[in-house]
Every structure is written in C-alpha cells, then in structure tokens.
PDB file of C-alpha atoms in Angstrom:
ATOM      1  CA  UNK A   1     -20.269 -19.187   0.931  1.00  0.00           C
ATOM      2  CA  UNK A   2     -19.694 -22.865   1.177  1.00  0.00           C
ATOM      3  CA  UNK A   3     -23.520 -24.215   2.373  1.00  0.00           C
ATOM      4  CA  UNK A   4     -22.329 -27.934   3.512  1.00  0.00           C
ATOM      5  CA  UNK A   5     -25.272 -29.636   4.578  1.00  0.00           C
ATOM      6  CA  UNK A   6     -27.251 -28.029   1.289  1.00  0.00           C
ATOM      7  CA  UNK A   7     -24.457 -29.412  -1.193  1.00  0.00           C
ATOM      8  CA  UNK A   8     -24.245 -25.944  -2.847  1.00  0.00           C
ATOM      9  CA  UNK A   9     -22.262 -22.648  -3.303  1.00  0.00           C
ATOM     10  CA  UNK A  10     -24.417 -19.717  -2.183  1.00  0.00           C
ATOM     11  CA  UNK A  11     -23.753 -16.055  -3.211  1.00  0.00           C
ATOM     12  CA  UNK A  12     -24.541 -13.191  -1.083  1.00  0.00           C
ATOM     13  CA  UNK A  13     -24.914  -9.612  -2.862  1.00  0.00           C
ATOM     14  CA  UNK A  14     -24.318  -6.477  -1.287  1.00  0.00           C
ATOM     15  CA  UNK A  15     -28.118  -5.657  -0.722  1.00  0.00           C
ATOM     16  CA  UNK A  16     -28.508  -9.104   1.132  1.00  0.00           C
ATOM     17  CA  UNK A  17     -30.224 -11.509  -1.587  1.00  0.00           C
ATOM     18  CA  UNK A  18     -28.863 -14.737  -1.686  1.00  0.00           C
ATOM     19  CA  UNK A  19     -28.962 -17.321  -4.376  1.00  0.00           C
ATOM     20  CA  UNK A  20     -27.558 -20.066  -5.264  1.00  0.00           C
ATOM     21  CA  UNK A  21     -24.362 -20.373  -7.461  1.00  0.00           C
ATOM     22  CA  UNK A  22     -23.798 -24.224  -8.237  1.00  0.00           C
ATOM     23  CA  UNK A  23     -25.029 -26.994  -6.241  1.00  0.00           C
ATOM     24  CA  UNK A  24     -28.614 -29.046  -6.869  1.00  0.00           C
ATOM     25  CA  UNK A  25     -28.983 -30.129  -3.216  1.00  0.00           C
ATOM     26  CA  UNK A  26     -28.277 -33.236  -4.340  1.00  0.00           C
ATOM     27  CA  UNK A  27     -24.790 -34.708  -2.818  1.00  0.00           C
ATOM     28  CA  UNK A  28     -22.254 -36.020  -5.599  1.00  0.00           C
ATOM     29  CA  UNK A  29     -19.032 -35.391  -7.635  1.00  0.00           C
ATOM     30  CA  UNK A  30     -20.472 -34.780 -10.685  1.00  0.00           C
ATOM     31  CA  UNK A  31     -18.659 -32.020 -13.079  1.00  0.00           C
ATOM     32  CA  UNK A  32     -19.680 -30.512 -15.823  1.00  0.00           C
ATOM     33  CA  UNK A  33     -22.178 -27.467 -16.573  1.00  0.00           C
ATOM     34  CA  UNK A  34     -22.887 -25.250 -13.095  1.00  0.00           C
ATOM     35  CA  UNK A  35     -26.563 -25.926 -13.922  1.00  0.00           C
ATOM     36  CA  UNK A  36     -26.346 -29.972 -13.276  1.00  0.00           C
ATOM     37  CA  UNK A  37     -22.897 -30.564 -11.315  1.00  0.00           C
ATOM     38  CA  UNK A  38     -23.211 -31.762  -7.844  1.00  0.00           C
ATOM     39  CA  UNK A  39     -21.407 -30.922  -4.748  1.00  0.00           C
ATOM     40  CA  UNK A  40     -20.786 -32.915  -1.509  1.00  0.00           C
ATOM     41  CA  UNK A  41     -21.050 -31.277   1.637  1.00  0.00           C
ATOM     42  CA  UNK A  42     -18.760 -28.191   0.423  1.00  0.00           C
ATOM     43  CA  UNK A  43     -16.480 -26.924   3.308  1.00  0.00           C
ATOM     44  CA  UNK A  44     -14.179 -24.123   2.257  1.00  0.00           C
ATOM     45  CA  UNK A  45     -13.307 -21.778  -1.483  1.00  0.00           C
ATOM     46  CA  UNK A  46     -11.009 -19.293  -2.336  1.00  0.00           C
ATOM     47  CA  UNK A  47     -10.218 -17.510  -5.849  1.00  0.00           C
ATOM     48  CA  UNK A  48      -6.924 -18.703  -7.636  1.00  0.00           C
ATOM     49  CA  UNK A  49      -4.726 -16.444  -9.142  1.00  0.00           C
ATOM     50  CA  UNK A  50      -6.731 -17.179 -12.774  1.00  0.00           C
ATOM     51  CA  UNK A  51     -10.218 -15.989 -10.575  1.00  0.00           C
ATOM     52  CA  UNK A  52     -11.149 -19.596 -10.495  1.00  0.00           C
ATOM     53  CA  UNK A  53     -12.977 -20.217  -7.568  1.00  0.00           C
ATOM     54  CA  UNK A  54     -10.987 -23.501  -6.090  1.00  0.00           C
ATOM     55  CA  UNK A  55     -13.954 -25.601  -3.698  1.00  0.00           C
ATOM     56  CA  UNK A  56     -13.234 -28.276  -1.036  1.00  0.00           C
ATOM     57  CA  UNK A  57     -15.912 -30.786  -0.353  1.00  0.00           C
ATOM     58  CA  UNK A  58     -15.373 -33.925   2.319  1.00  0.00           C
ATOM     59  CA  UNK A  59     -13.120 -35.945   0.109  1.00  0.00           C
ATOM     60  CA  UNK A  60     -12.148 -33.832  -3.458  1.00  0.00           C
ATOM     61  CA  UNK A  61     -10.913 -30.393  -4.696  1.00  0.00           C
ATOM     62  CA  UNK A  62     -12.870 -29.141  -6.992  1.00  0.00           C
ATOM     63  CA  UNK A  63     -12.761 -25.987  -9.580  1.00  0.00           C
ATOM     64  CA  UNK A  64     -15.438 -23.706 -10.618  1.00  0.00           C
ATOM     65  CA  UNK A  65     -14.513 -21.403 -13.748  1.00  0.00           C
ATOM     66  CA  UNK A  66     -16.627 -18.905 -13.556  1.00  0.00           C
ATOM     67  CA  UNK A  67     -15.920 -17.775 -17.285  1.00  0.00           C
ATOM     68  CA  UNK A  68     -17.468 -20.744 -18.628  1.00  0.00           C
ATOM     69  CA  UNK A  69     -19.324 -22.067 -15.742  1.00  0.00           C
ATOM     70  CA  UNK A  70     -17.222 -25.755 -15.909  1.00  0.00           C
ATOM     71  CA  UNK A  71     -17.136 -27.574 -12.501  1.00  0.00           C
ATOM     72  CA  UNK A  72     -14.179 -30.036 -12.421  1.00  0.00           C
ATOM     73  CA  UNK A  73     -12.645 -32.198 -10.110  1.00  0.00           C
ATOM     74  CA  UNK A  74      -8.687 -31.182  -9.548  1.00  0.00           C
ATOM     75  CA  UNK A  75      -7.772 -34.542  -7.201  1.00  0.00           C
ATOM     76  CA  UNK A  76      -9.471 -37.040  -4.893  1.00  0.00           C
ATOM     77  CA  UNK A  77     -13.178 -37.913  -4.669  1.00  0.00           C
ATOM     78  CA  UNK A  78     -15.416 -40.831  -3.729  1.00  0.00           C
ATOM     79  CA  UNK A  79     -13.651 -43.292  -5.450  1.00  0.00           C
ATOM     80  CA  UNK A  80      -9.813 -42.122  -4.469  1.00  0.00           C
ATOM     81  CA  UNK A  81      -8.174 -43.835  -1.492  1.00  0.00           C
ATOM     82  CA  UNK A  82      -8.729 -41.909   1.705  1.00  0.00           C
ATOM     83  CA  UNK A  83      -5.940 -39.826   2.809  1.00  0.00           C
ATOM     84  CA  UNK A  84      -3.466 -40.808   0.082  1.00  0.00           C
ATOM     85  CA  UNK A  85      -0.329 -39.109  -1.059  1.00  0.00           C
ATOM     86  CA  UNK A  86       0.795 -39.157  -4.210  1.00  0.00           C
ATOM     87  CA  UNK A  87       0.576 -38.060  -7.752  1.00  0.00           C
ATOM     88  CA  UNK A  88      -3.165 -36.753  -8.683  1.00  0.00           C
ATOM     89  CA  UNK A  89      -4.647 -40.090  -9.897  1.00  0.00           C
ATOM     90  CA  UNK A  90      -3.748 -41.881  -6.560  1.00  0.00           C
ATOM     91  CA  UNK A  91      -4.217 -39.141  -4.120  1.00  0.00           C
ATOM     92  CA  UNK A  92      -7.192 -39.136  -1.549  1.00  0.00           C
ATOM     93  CA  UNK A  93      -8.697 -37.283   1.089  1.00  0.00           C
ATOM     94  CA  UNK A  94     -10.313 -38.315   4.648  1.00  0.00           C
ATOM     95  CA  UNK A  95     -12.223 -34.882   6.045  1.00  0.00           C
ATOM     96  CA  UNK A  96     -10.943 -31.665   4.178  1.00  0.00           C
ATOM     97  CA  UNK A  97     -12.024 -29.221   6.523  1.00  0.00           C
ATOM     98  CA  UNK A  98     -10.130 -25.647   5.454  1.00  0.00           C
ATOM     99  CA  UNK A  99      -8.312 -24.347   2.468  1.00  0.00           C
ATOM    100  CA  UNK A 100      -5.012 -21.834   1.768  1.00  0.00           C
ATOM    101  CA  UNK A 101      -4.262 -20.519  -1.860  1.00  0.00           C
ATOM    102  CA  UNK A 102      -0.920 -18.693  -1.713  1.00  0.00           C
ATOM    103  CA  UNK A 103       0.408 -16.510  -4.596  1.00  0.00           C
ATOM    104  CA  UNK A 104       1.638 -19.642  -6.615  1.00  0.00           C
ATOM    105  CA  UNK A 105      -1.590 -21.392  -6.736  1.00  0.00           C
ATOM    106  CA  UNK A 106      -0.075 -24.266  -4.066  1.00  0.00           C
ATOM    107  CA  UNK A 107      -2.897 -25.154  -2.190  1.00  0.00           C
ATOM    108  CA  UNK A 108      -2.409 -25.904   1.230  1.00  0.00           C
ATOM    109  CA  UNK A 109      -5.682 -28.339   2.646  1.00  0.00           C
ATOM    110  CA  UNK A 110      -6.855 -28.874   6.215  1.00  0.00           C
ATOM    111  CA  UNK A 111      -7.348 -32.923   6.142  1.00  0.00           C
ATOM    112  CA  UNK A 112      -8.755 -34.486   9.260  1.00  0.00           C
ATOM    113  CA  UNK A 113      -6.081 -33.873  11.378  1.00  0.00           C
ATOM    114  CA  UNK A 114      -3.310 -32.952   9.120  1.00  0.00           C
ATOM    115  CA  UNK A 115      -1.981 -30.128   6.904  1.00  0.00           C
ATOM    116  CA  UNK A 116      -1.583 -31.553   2.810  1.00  0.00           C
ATOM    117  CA  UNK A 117      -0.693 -29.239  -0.060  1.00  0.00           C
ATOM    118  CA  UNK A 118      -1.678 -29.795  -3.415  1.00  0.00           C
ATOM    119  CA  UNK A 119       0.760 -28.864  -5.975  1.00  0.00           C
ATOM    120  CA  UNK A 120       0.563 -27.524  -9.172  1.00  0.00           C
ATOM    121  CA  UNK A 121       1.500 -31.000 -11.122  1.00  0.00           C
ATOM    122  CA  UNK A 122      -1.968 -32.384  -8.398  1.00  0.00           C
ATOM    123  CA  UNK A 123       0.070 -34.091  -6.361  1.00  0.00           C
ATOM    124  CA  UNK A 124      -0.504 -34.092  -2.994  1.00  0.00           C
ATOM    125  CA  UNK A 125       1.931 -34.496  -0.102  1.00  0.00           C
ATOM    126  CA  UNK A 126       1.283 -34.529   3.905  1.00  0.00           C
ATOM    127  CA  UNK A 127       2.845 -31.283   5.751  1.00  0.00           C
ATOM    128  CA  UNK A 128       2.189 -31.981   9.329  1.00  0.00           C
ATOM    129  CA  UNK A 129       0.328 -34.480  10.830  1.00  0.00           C
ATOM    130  CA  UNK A 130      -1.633 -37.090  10.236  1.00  0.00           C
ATOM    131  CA  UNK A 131      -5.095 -39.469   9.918  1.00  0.00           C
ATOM    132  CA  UNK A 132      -4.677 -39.839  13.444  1.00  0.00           C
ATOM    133  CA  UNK A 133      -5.800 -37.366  16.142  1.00  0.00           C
ATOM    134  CA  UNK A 134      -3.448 -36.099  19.154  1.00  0.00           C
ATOM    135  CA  UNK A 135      -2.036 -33.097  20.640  1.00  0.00           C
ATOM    136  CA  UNK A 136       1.368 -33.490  20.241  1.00  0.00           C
ATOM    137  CA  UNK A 137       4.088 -30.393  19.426  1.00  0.00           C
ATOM    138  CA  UNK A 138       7.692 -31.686  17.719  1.00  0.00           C
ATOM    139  CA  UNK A 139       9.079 -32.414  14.056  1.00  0.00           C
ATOM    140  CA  UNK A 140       5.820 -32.108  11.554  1.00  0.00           C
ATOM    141  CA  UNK A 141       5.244 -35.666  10.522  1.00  0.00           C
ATOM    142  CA  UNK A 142       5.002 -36.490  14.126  1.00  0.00           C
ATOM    143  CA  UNK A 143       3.069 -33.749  15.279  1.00  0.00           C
ATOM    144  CA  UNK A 144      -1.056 -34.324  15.878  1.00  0.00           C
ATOM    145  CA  UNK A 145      -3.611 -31.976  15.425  1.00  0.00           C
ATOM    146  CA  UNK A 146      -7.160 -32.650  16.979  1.00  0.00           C
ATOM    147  CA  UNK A 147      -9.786 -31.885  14.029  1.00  0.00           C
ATOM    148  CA  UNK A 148      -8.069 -28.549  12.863  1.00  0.00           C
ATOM    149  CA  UNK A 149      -9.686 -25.874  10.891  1.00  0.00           C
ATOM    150  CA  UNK A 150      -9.057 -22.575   9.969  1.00  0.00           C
ATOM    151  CA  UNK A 151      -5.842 -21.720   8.340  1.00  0.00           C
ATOM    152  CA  UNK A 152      -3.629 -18.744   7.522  1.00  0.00           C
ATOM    153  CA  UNK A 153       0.124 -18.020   6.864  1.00  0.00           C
ATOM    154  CA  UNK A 154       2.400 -15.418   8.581  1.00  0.00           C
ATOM    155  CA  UNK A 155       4.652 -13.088   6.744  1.00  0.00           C
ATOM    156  CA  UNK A 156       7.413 -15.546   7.733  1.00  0.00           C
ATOM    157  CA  UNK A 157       6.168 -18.280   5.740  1.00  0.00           C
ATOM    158  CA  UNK A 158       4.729 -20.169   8.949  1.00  0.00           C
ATOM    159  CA  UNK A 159       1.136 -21.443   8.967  1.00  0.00           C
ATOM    160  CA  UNK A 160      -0.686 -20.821  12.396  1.00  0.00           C
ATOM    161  CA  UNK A 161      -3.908 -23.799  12.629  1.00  0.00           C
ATOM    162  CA  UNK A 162      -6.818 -23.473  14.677  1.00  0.00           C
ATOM    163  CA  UNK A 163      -7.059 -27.006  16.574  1.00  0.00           C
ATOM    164  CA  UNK A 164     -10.359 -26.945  16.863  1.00  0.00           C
ATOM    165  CA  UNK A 165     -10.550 -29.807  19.653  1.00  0.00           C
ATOM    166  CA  UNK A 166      -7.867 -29.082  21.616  1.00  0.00           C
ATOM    167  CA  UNK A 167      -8.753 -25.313  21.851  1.00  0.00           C
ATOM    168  CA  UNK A 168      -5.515 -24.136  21.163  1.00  0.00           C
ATOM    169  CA  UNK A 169      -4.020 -22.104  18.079  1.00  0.00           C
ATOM    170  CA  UNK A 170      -0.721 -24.369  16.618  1.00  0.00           C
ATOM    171  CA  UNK A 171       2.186 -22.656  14.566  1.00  0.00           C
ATOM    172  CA  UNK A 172       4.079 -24.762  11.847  1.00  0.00           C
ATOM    173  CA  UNK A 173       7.701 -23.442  10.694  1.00  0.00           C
ATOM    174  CA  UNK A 174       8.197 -23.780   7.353  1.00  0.00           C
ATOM    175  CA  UNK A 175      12.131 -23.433   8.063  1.00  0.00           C
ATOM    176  CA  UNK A 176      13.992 -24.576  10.874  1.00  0.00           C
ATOM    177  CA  UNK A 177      12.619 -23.292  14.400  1.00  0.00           C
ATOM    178  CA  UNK A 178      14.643 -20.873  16.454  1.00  0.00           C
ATOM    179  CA  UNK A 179      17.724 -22.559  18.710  1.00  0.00           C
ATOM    180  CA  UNK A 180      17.851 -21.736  22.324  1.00  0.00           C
ATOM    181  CA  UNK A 181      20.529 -22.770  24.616  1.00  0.00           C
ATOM    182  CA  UNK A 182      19.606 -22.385  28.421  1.00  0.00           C
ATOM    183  CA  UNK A 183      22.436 -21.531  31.175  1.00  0.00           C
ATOM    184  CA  UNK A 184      23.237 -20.910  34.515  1.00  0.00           C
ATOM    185  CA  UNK A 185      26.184 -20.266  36.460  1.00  0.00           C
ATOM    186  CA  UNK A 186      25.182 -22.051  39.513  1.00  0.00           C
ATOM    187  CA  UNK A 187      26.583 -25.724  40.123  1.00  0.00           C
ATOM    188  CA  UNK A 188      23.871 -27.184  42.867  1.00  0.00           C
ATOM    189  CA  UNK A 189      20.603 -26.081  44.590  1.00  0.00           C
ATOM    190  CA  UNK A 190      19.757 -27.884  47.426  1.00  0.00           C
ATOM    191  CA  UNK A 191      16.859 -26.995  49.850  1.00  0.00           C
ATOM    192  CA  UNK A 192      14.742 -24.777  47.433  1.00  0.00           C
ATOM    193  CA  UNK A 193      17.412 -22.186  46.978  1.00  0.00           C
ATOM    194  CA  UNK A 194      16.612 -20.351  44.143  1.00  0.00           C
ATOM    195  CA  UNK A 195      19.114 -19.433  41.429  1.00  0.00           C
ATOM    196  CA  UNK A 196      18.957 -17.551  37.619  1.00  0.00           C
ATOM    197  CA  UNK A 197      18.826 -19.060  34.327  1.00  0.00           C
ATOM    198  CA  UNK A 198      19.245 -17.312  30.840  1.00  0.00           C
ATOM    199  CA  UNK A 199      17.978 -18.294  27.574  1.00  0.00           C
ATOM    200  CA  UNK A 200      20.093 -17.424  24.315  1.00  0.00           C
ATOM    201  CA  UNK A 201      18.395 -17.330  21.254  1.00  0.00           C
ATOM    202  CA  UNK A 202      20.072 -17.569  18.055  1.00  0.00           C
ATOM    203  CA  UNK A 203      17.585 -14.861  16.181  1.00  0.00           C
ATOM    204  CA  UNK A 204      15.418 -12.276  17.448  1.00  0.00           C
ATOM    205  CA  UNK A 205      11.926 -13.605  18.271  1.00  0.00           C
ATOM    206  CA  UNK A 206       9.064 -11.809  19.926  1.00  0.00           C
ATOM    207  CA  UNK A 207       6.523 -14.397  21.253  1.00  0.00           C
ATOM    208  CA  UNK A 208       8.765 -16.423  23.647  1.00  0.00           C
ATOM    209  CA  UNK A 209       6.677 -16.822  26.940  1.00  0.00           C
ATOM    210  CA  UNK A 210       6.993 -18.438  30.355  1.00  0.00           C
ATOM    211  CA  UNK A 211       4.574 -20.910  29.606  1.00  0.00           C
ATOM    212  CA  UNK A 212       6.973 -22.163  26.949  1.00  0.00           C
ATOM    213  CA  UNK A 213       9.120 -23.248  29.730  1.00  0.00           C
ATOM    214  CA  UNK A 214       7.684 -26.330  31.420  1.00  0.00           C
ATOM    215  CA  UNK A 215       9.477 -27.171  34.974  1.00  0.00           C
ATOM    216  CA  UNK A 216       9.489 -30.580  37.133  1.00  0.00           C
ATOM    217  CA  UNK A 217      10.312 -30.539  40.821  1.00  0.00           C
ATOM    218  CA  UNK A 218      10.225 -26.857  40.924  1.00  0.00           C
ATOM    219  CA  UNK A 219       8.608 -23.368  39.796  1.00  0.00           C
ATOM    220  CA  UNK A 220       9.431 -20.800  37.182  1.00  0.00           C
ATOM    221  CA  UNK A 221       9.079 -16.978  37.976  1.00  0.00           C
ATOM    222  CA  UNK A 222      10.438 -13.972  37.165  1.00  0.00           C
ATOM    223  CA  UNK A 223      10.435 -14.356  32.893  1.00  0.00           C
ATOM    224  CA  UNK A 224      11.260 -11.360  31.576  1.00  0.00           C
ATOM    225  CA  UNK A 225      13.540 -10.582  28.414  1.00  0.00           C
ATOM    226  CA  UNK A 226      13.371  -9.279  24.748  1.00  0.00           C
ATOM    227  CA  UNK A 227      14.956 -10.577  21.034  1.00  0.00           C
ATOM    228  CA  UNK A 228      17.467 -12.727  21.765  1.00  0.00           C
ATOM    229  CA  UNK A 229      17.860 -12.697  25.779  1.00  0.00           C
ATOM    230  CA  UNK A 230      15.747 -13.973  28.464  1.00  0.00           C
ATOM    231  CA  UNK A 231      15.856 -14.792  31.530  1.00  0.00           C
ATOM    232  CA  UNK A 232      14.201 -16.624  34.652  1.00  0.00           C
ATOM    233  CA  UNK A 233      14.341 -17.712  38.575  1.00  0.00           C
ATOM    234  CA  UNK A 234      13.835 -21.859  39.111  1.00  0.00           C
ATOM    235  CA  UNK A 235      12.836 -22.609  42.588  1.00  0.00           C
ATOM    236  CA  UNK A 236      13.284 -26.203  43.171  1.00  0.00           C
ATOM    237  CA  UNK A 237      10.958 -27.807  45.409  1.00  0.00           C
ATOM    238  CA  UNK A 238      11.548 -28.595  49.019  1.00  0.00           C
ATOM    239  CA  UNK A 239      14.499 -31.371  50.273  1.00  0.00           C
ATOM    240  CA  UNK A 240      15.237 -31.267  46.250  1.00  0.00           C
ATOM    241  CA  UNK A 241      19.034 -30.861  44.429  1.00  0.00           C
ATOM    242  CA  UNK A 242      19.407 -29.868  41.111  1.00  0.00           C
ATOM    243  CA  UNK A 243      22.838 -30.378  39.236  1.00  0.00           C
ATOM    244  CA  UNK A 244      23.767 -29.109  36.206  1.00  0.00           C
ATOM    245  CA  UNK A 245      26.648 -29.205  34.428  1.00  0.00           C
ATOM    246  CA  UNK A 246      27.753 -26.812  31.426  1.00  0.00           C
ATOM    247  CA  UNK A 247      24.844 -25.362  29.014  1.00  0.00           C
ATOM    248  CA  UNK A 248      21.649 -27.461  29.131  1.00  0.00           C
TER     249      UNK A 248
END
C-alpha cells in the first residue's frame, strides 16, 4: 500500500503484520538501494508485466524491482517541468493522483485534472483534459475533470474516471462515440401539445438514459427503448412553438 504522508511503501501479510517495504520517512527522489531511496508522498502502484512494482509519487514515476531491490525514476520528478509532454527527459507532472498498467506496460496516469499515458519509449502525452479544473463533457483535449482519481478500463477499451470533486463517474472513448440522429414526424407544437421523438443509434448501446437528453422550454417523459431504438414524449412549455424541420 502506497502510505503518502509517511513517504513509504507498506506491505501487509496475510496474518495482518505490516512493515515497511521502501521508504525512510524522509520525502525525496532519491533511487538506488530499497534500504536508502526516498519516496515523496507515494499515491498509487501496480505490478508490470516483468513483476516490477511501477510507484507514483506527486510529481515522478518511479520503479521498484523487486529482484534486485533498485528504485529508479522512469520520468518526471522535482526538477522536471510541471505537467509537461514530451519525450522522457522533458516530461513533468503537476498532482499524479491514480495509476493504470494495461497488458502492454502503457501506463495510463491520473494528473491533476487530466488523464496522461506514459509510453514505453517514456514519453508522455495528455489523453483528456488538462492542468485546469472544470466539469465539462465533449472532444478529450477540451474536456475538464475536477481532481479525478480512481481509474479503470472497460472491455471496450474506454476508461471510466472517478471525478472526485464533481461527484460524478466520467467515461472516455478511446474510439469514436456512438452517432445518434433524433426525429420526429411532427412539423409544429404550439400550446404544450405534446408529440414523439425517436433516437437512432448507429450501434447497439446499453446505457443510454433520459438524463442524457437535456430539454429547454419543455419536459422529457416517457424514455423507453433498447440497442439501437429509443424513444421519448417532449412537452413544450405553455404559449411555446417548436419547429423542426427534417432530422435534428
């Protein structure tokens, strides 16, 4: 377990003793021998596919081989500019919070309030978001997060982010993002009159919901649907006209 404010790796066994695996208290980006290196506040670690165990602290990566008890520093640190892209002598970190090793050792890194992958070369490249905090949905670049945290990835490919501050659970596609083309076969509502629209979907999905659908000057009700159909009821509000025209 990652022990932040101790500046150490602790180890748990099954009977419940706990001692410390690396780490002298001390906070600092020393390598070298697990008996003298020095961590700073630790925040995440998973094995590799080599059983390295890979380490984020606040503003490096760090690897621990356990064979021959080596701490080194993969990319970033004190001295690297904070929250810096580029090739593994340049790149920086601001806040790494959370850490993903997929099968092909590609680390992806929860940075302040963005998603960065390290690569196997060390470079390291922004996914989604950014330094700056917001809760904004669209494109991933100009998405915000609001100090994200945990991190997993779906069968799909997708990552789904706790965002820690906004209290809400954030999906990134990793390919492009379903299509849906909304309908109707009225022409005008006036006075409130309800009418029907459809959603087609251009693959199956299975977490569409109503409160994907956001409405002005009127209500939604009546979502129902399955795959690649859906459909609703919009209620305008009162002494209100609607016109639409073709597929919105």
């Amino acid at each position: 377990m990652a022990d932040a404010a101790g500046n150490r790796i602790r180890k748990i066994d099954i009977k419940g003793n706990v001692t410390t695996l690396i780490g002298t208290g001390t906070s600092g980006y020393n390598d070298g021998d697990i008996s003298i290196a020095t961590l700073a506040n630790p925040t995440d670690l998973r094995f590799d596919s080599n059983g390295d165990l890979i380490i984020t602290t606040t503003l490096g990566v760090r690897k621990l081989n356990l064979t021959t008890g080596q701490l080194s520093t993969l990319v970033g640190g004190s001295s690297a500019t904070p929250f810096n892209d580029g090739a593994m002598n340049i790149a920086g970190f601001a806040a790494l919070q959370g850490l993903l090793v997929d099968d092909n050792d590609i680390f992806y890194l929860v940075d302040r309030h963005a998603i960065r992958y390290l690569a196997s070369d060390g470079s390291v490249t922004t996914l989604a978001g950014s330094s700056t905090q917001g809760v904004q949905n669209g494109a991933p670049l100009s998405s915000r997060f609001f100090f994200p945290n945990g991190l997993v990835q779906d069968s799909g490919g997708d990552f789904l982010l706790a965002d820690k501050a906004s209290h809400t659970i954030r999906r990134v596609f990793t390919s492009d993002p379903p299509i849906i083309t909304i309908g109707t076969n009225e022409s005008t509502s006036i006075n409130a009159s309800s009418f029907q629209i459809s959603f087609i979907i251009n693959e199956s999905i299975s977490d569409f919901a109503s409160t994907d659908v956001t409405v002005t000057n009127g209500s939604l009700s009546g979502f129902a649907g399955s795959g690649t159909k859906y459909k609703a009821t919009i209620t305008p509000a009162a002494r209100s006209e609607e016109r639409r025209e073709g597929k919105a």
